[in-house]
Amino acid sequence: MPVGNIPTDVDLETRPKLRKQERRKHILLELRLRPHVRISELADHFRVSAETVRRDIGKLSDDGLLDRAHGGASAIISGRYPSFNERATDRVNERERIGRLAANLVQPGETLMVDSGATTLQLARFLAFDGTPCTVFTNSFPVAMALGQSDAANVVVCPGDYLSSESAVVGTDAVEFLQRHSVDRCLIGASGLSEGGPSETIRGFAAVKRTMLRQCRMSHLLIDGRKFGREGLAQIGNLSDLTSVVSDQDPTAELAKSLRHSNVEVLVAR
């Protein structure tokens, strides 16, 4: 008779150990079935040390795919946040102005990383409309499709775990893919921008954005002015990680002072 999914006649000591990526996918699968997993149980199941499982959980937490908890990990419980489609139909004129100005920053022949978002989609549309020659790495299918309208753009889509509400990929595979490339610029969005830096609310996005910031020479944050002063669940980086902020309005006095102190240029799309 089987016990769980493992037959009783299987010798667990001779069963092949799972590789790192397989273990991490299994941890995420477990969290879809129950809200919490314990390190000790996973270590016994995988036949590895508790420290190995702790590193797995740490990496998945850094990628925004689970929450670390005492003795284990928990599934992320996220609040209601507008979907990509909802955001894409909100404040369209403002996003278009931001996207147009940001597209003017890109020089012909540059390599870019562009993340998923309603405002970065407008950037992609203007790059395609202008026929700007560029190579773009993105985790966003809408961004890829918009740029795909231009014969001048070479588009590379990241691998990863598909997030249907955002039409984008996230996770370890996406992050590790981006880490293998270096580009001239990254152009990213965020859920909020405060004196502590840009932050993100959507599960898995912060890790992708952090990686893009590390892999570029110049970094541009495209953000709706209503998000000034807001703080998302996960920190993306510090103000000093940014080359410029592109928005539809001037930041508040305190935020503007912090941006100047961090040598971040503010570009306002009028």
PDB file of C-alpha atoms in Angstrom, residues 24-141:
ATOM      1  CA  ARG A  24      12.756  24.776  -5.111  1.00  0.00           C
ATOM      2  CA  LYS A  25       9.962  23.978  -7.557  1.00  0.00           C
ATOM      3  CA  HIS A  26       8.766  21.276  -5.164  1.00  0.00           C
ATOM      4  CA  ILE A  27       8.727  23.756  -2.251  1.00  0.00           C
ATOM      5  CA  LEU A  28       6.544  26.145  -4.279  1.00  0.00           C
ATOM      6  CA  LEU A  29       4.252  23.267  -5.252  1.00  0.00           C
ATOM      7  CA  GLU A  30       3.846  22.322  -1.593  1.00  0.00           C
ATOM      8  CA  LEU A  31       2.850  25.902  -0.762  1.00  0.00           C
ATOM      9  CA  ARG A  32       0.080  25.728  -3.341  1.00  0.00           C
ATOM     10  CA  LEU A  33      -1.354  22.770  -1.437  1.00  0.00           C
ATOM     11  CA  ARG A  34      -0.895  24.060   2.123  1.00  0.00           C
ATOM     12  CA  PRO A  35      -0.142  27.472   3.627  1.00  0.00           C
ATOM     13  CA  HIS A  36       3.050  26.564   5.530  1.00  0.00           C
ATOM     14  CA  VAL A  37       5.974  24.141   5.173  1.00  0.00           C
ATOM     15  CA  ARG A  38       8.605  23.316   7.786  1.00  0.00           C
ATOM     16  CA  ILE A  39      12.346  23.200   7.116  1.00  0.00           C
ATOM     17  CA  SER A  40      12.767  19.978   9.098  1.00  0.00           C
ATOM     18  CA  GLU A  41      10.088  18.182   7.072  1.00  0.00           C
ATOM     19  CA  LEU A  42      11.535  19.348   3.769  1.00  0.00           C
ATOM     20  CA  ALA A  43      15.059  18.367   4.817  1.00  0.00           C
ATOM     21  CA  ASP A  44      13.867  14.850   5.662  1.00  0.00           C
ATOM     22  CA  HIS A  45      11.917  14.581   2.429  1.00  0.00           C
ATOM     23  CA  PHE A  46      14.773  15.808   0.225  1.00  0.00           C
ATOM     24  CA  ARG A  47      17.452  14.003   2.291  1.00  0.00           C
ATOM     25  CA  VAL A  48      19.521  17.171   2.588  1.00  0.00           C
ATOM     26  CA  SER A  49      20.602  19.320   5.516  1.00  0.00           C
ATOM     27  CA  ALA A  50      18.333  21.892   7.123  1.00  0.00           C
ATOM     28  CA  GLU A  51      20.847  24.559   6.077  1.00  0.00           C
ATOM     29  CA  THR A  52      20.436  23.548   2.416  1.00  0.00           C
ATOM     30  CA  VAL A  53      16.661  23.918   2.680  1.00  0.00           C
ATOM     31  CA  ARG A  54      17.122  27.222   4.503  1.00  0.00           C
ATOM     32  CA  ARG A  55      19.202  28.501   1.563  1.00  0.00           C
ATOM     33  CA  ASP A  56      16.511  27.303  -0.871  1.00  0.00           C
ATOM     34  CA  ILE A  57      13.849  29.169   1.075  1.00  0.00           C
ATOM     35  CA  GLY A  58      16.060  32.245   1.321  1.00  0.00           C
ATOM     36  CA  LYS A  59      16.534  32.333  -2.440  1.00  0.00           C
ATOM     37  CA  LEU A  60      12.814  31.864  -3.133  1.00  0.00           C
ATOM     38  CA  SER A  61      12.044  34.606  -0.621  1.00  0.00           C
ATOM     39  CA  ASP A  62      14.532  36.965  -2.300  1.00  0.00           C
ATOM     40  CA  ASP A  63      12.794  36.218  -5.607  1.00  0.00           C
ATOM     41  CA  GLY A  64       9.467  37.201  -4.030  1.00  0.00           C
ATOM     42  CA  LEU A  65       7.898  33.753  -4.395  1.00  0.00           C
ATOM     43  CA  LEU A  66       7.287  32.944  -0.711  1.00  0.00           C
ATOM     44  CA  ASP A  67       7.512  34.445   2.767  1.00  0.00           C
ATOM     45  CA  ARG A  68      10.089  33.215   5.240  1.00  0.00           C
ATOM     46  CA  ALA A  69       8.513  32.151   8.527  1.00  0.00           C
ATOM     47  CA  HIS A  70       9.823  30.787  11.818  1.00  0.00           C
ATOM     48  CA  GLY A  71      11.051  27.269  11.134  1.00  0.00           C
ATOM     49  CA  GLY A  72       9.897  27.239   7.524  1.00  0.00           C
ATOM     50  CA  ALA A  73       8.091  29.206   4.847  1.00  0.00           C
ATOM     51  CA  SER A  74       4.581  30.436   4.108  1.00  0.00           C
ATOM     52  CA  ALA A  75       2.662  31.153   0.953  1.00  0.00           C
ATOM     53  CA  ILE A  76       2.479  34.842   0.114  1.00  0.00           C
ATOM     54  CA  ILE A  77      -0.812  36.468   1.045  1.00  0.00           C
ATOM     55  CA  SER A  78      -1.142  39.538  -1.144  1.00  0.00           C
ATOM     56  CA  GLY A  79      -3.643  42.342  -0.855  1.00  0.00           C
ATOM     57  CA  ARG A  80      -5.812  43.542  -3.713  1.00  0.00           C
ATOM     58  CA  TYR A  81      -3.702  45.332  -6.280  1.00  0.00           C
ATOM     59  CA  PRO A  82      -4.973  46.400  -9.721  1.00  0.00           C
ATOM     60  CA  SER A  83      -4.147  43.942 -12.489  1.00  0.00           C
ATOM     61  CA  PHE A  84      -2.038  44.882 -15.483  1.00  0.00           C
ATOM     62  CA  ASN A  85      -5.150  45.358 -17.652  1.00  0.00           C
ATOM     63  CA  GLU A  86      -6.732  47.615 -15.043  1.00  0.00           C
ATOM     64  CA  ARG A  87      -3.613  49.752 -14.767  1.00  0.00           C
ATOM     65  CA  ALA A  88      -3.131  49.906 -18.536  1.00  0.00           C
ATOM     66  CA  THR A  89      -6.494  51.674 -18.965  1.00  0.00           C
ATOM     67  CA  ASP A  90      -5.914  54.132 -16.099  1.00  0.00           C
ATOM     68  CA  ARG A  91      -4.230  57.536 -16.583  1.00  0.00           C
ATOM     69  CA  VAL A  92      -3.319  56.648 -20.158  1.00  0.00           C
ATOM     70  CA  ASN A  93      -2.394  60.225 -21.150  1.00  0.00           C
ATOM     71  CA  GLU A  94       0.041  60.550 -18.259  1.00  0.00           C
ATOM     72  CA  ARG A  95       1.625  57.179 -19.006  1.00  0.00           C
ATOM     73  CA  GLU A  96       1.970  58.088 -22.680  1.00  0.00           C
ATOM     74  CA  ARG A  97       3.834  61.283 -21.796  1.00  0.00           C
ATOM     75  CA  ILE A  98       6.192  59.379 -19.521  1.00  0.00           C
ATOM     76  CA  GLY A  99       6.741  56.658 -22.129  1.00  0.00           C
ATOM     77  CA  ARG A 100       7.464  59.175 -24.890  1.00  0.00           C
ATOM     78  CA  LEU A 101      10.046  61.049 -22.799  1.00  0.00           C
ATOM     79  CA  ALA A 102      11.717  57.820 -21.674  1.00  0.00           C
ATOM     80  CA  ALA A 103      11.907  56.559 -25.268  1.00  0.00           C
ATOM     81  CA  ASN A 104      13.864  59.708 -26.167  1.00  0.00           C
ATOM     82  CA  LEU A 105      16.573  58.665 -23.691  1.00  0.00           C
ATOM     83  CA  VAL A 106      17.369  55.533 -25.695  1.00  0.00           C
ATOM     84  CA  GLN A 107      20.145  55.904 -28.263  1.00  0.00           C
ATOM     85  CA  PRO A 108      20.200  53.866 -31.499  1.00  0.00           C
ATOM     86  CA  GLY A 109      21.971  50.541 -31.077  1.00  0.00           C
ATOM     87  CA  GLU A 110      21.703  50.374 -27.282  1.00  0.00           C
ATOM     88  CA  THR A 111      20.918  47.288 -25.249  1.00  0.00           C
ATOM     89  CA  LEU A 112      18.069  47.569 -22.747  1.00  0.00           C
ATOM     90  CA  MET A 113      16.242  45.740 -19.993  1.00  0.00           C
ATOM     91  CA  VAL A 114      12.563  46.680 -19.698  1.00  0.00           C
ATOM     92  CA  ASP A 115      10.332  45.235 -17.012  1.00  0.00           C
ATOM     93  CA  SER A 116       6.598  44.602 -16.985  1.00  0.00           C
ATOM     94  CA  GLY A 117       4.216  47.484 -16.368  1.00  0.00           C
ATOM     95  CA  ALA A 118       1.565  49.729 -17.843  1.00  0.00           C
ATOM     96  CA  THR A 119       3.994  52.653 -18.142  1.00  0.00           C
ATOM     97  CA  THR A 120       6.899  50.633 -19.552  1.00  0.00           C
ATOM     98  CA  LEU A 121       4.440  49.327 -22.160  1.00  0.00           C
ATOM     99  CA  GLN A 122       4.004  52.914 -23.362  1.00  0.00           C
ATOM    100  CA  LEU A 123       7.793  53.212 -23.584  1.00  0.00           C
ATOM    101  CA  ALA A 124       7.861  50.080 -25.753  1.00  0.00           C
ATOM    102  CA  ARG A 125       5.147  51.470 -28.022  1.00  0.00           C
ATOM    103  CA  PHE A 126       7.099  54.695 -28.649  1.00  0.00           C
ATOM    104  CA  LEU A 127      10.361  52.826 -29.262  1.00  0.00           C
ATOM    105  CA  ALA A 128       8.540  50.740 -31.864  1.00  0.00           C
ATOM    106  CA  PHE A 129       6.809  53.754 -33.418  1.00  0.00           C
ATOM    107  CA  ASP A 130      10.132  55.629 -33.679  1.00  0.00           C
ATOM    108  CA  GLY A 131      11.851  52.581 -35.175  1.00  0.00           C
ATOM    109  CA  THR A 132      14.717  52.884 -32.679  1.00  0.00           C
ATOM    110  CA  PRO A 133      17.324  50.146 -33.305  1.00  0.00           C
ATOM    111  CA  CYS A 134      17.834  48.354 -29.978  1.00  0.00           C
ATOM    112  CA  THR A 135      18.090  44.977 -28.277  1.00  0.00           C
ATOM    113  CA  VAL A 136      15.623  44.567 -25.439  1.00  0.00           C
ATOM    114  CA  PHE A 137      15.483  41.940 -22.680  1.00  0.00           C
ATOM    115  CA  THR A 138      12.078  41.839 -21.006  1.00  0.00           C
ATOM    116  CA  ASN A 139       9.948  39.682 -18.718  1.00  0.00           C
ATOM    117  CA  SER A 140       6.750  41.221 -20.154  1.00  0.00           C
ATOM    118  CA  PHE A 141       4.804  39.684 -23.024  1.00  0.00           C
TER     119      PHE A 141
END
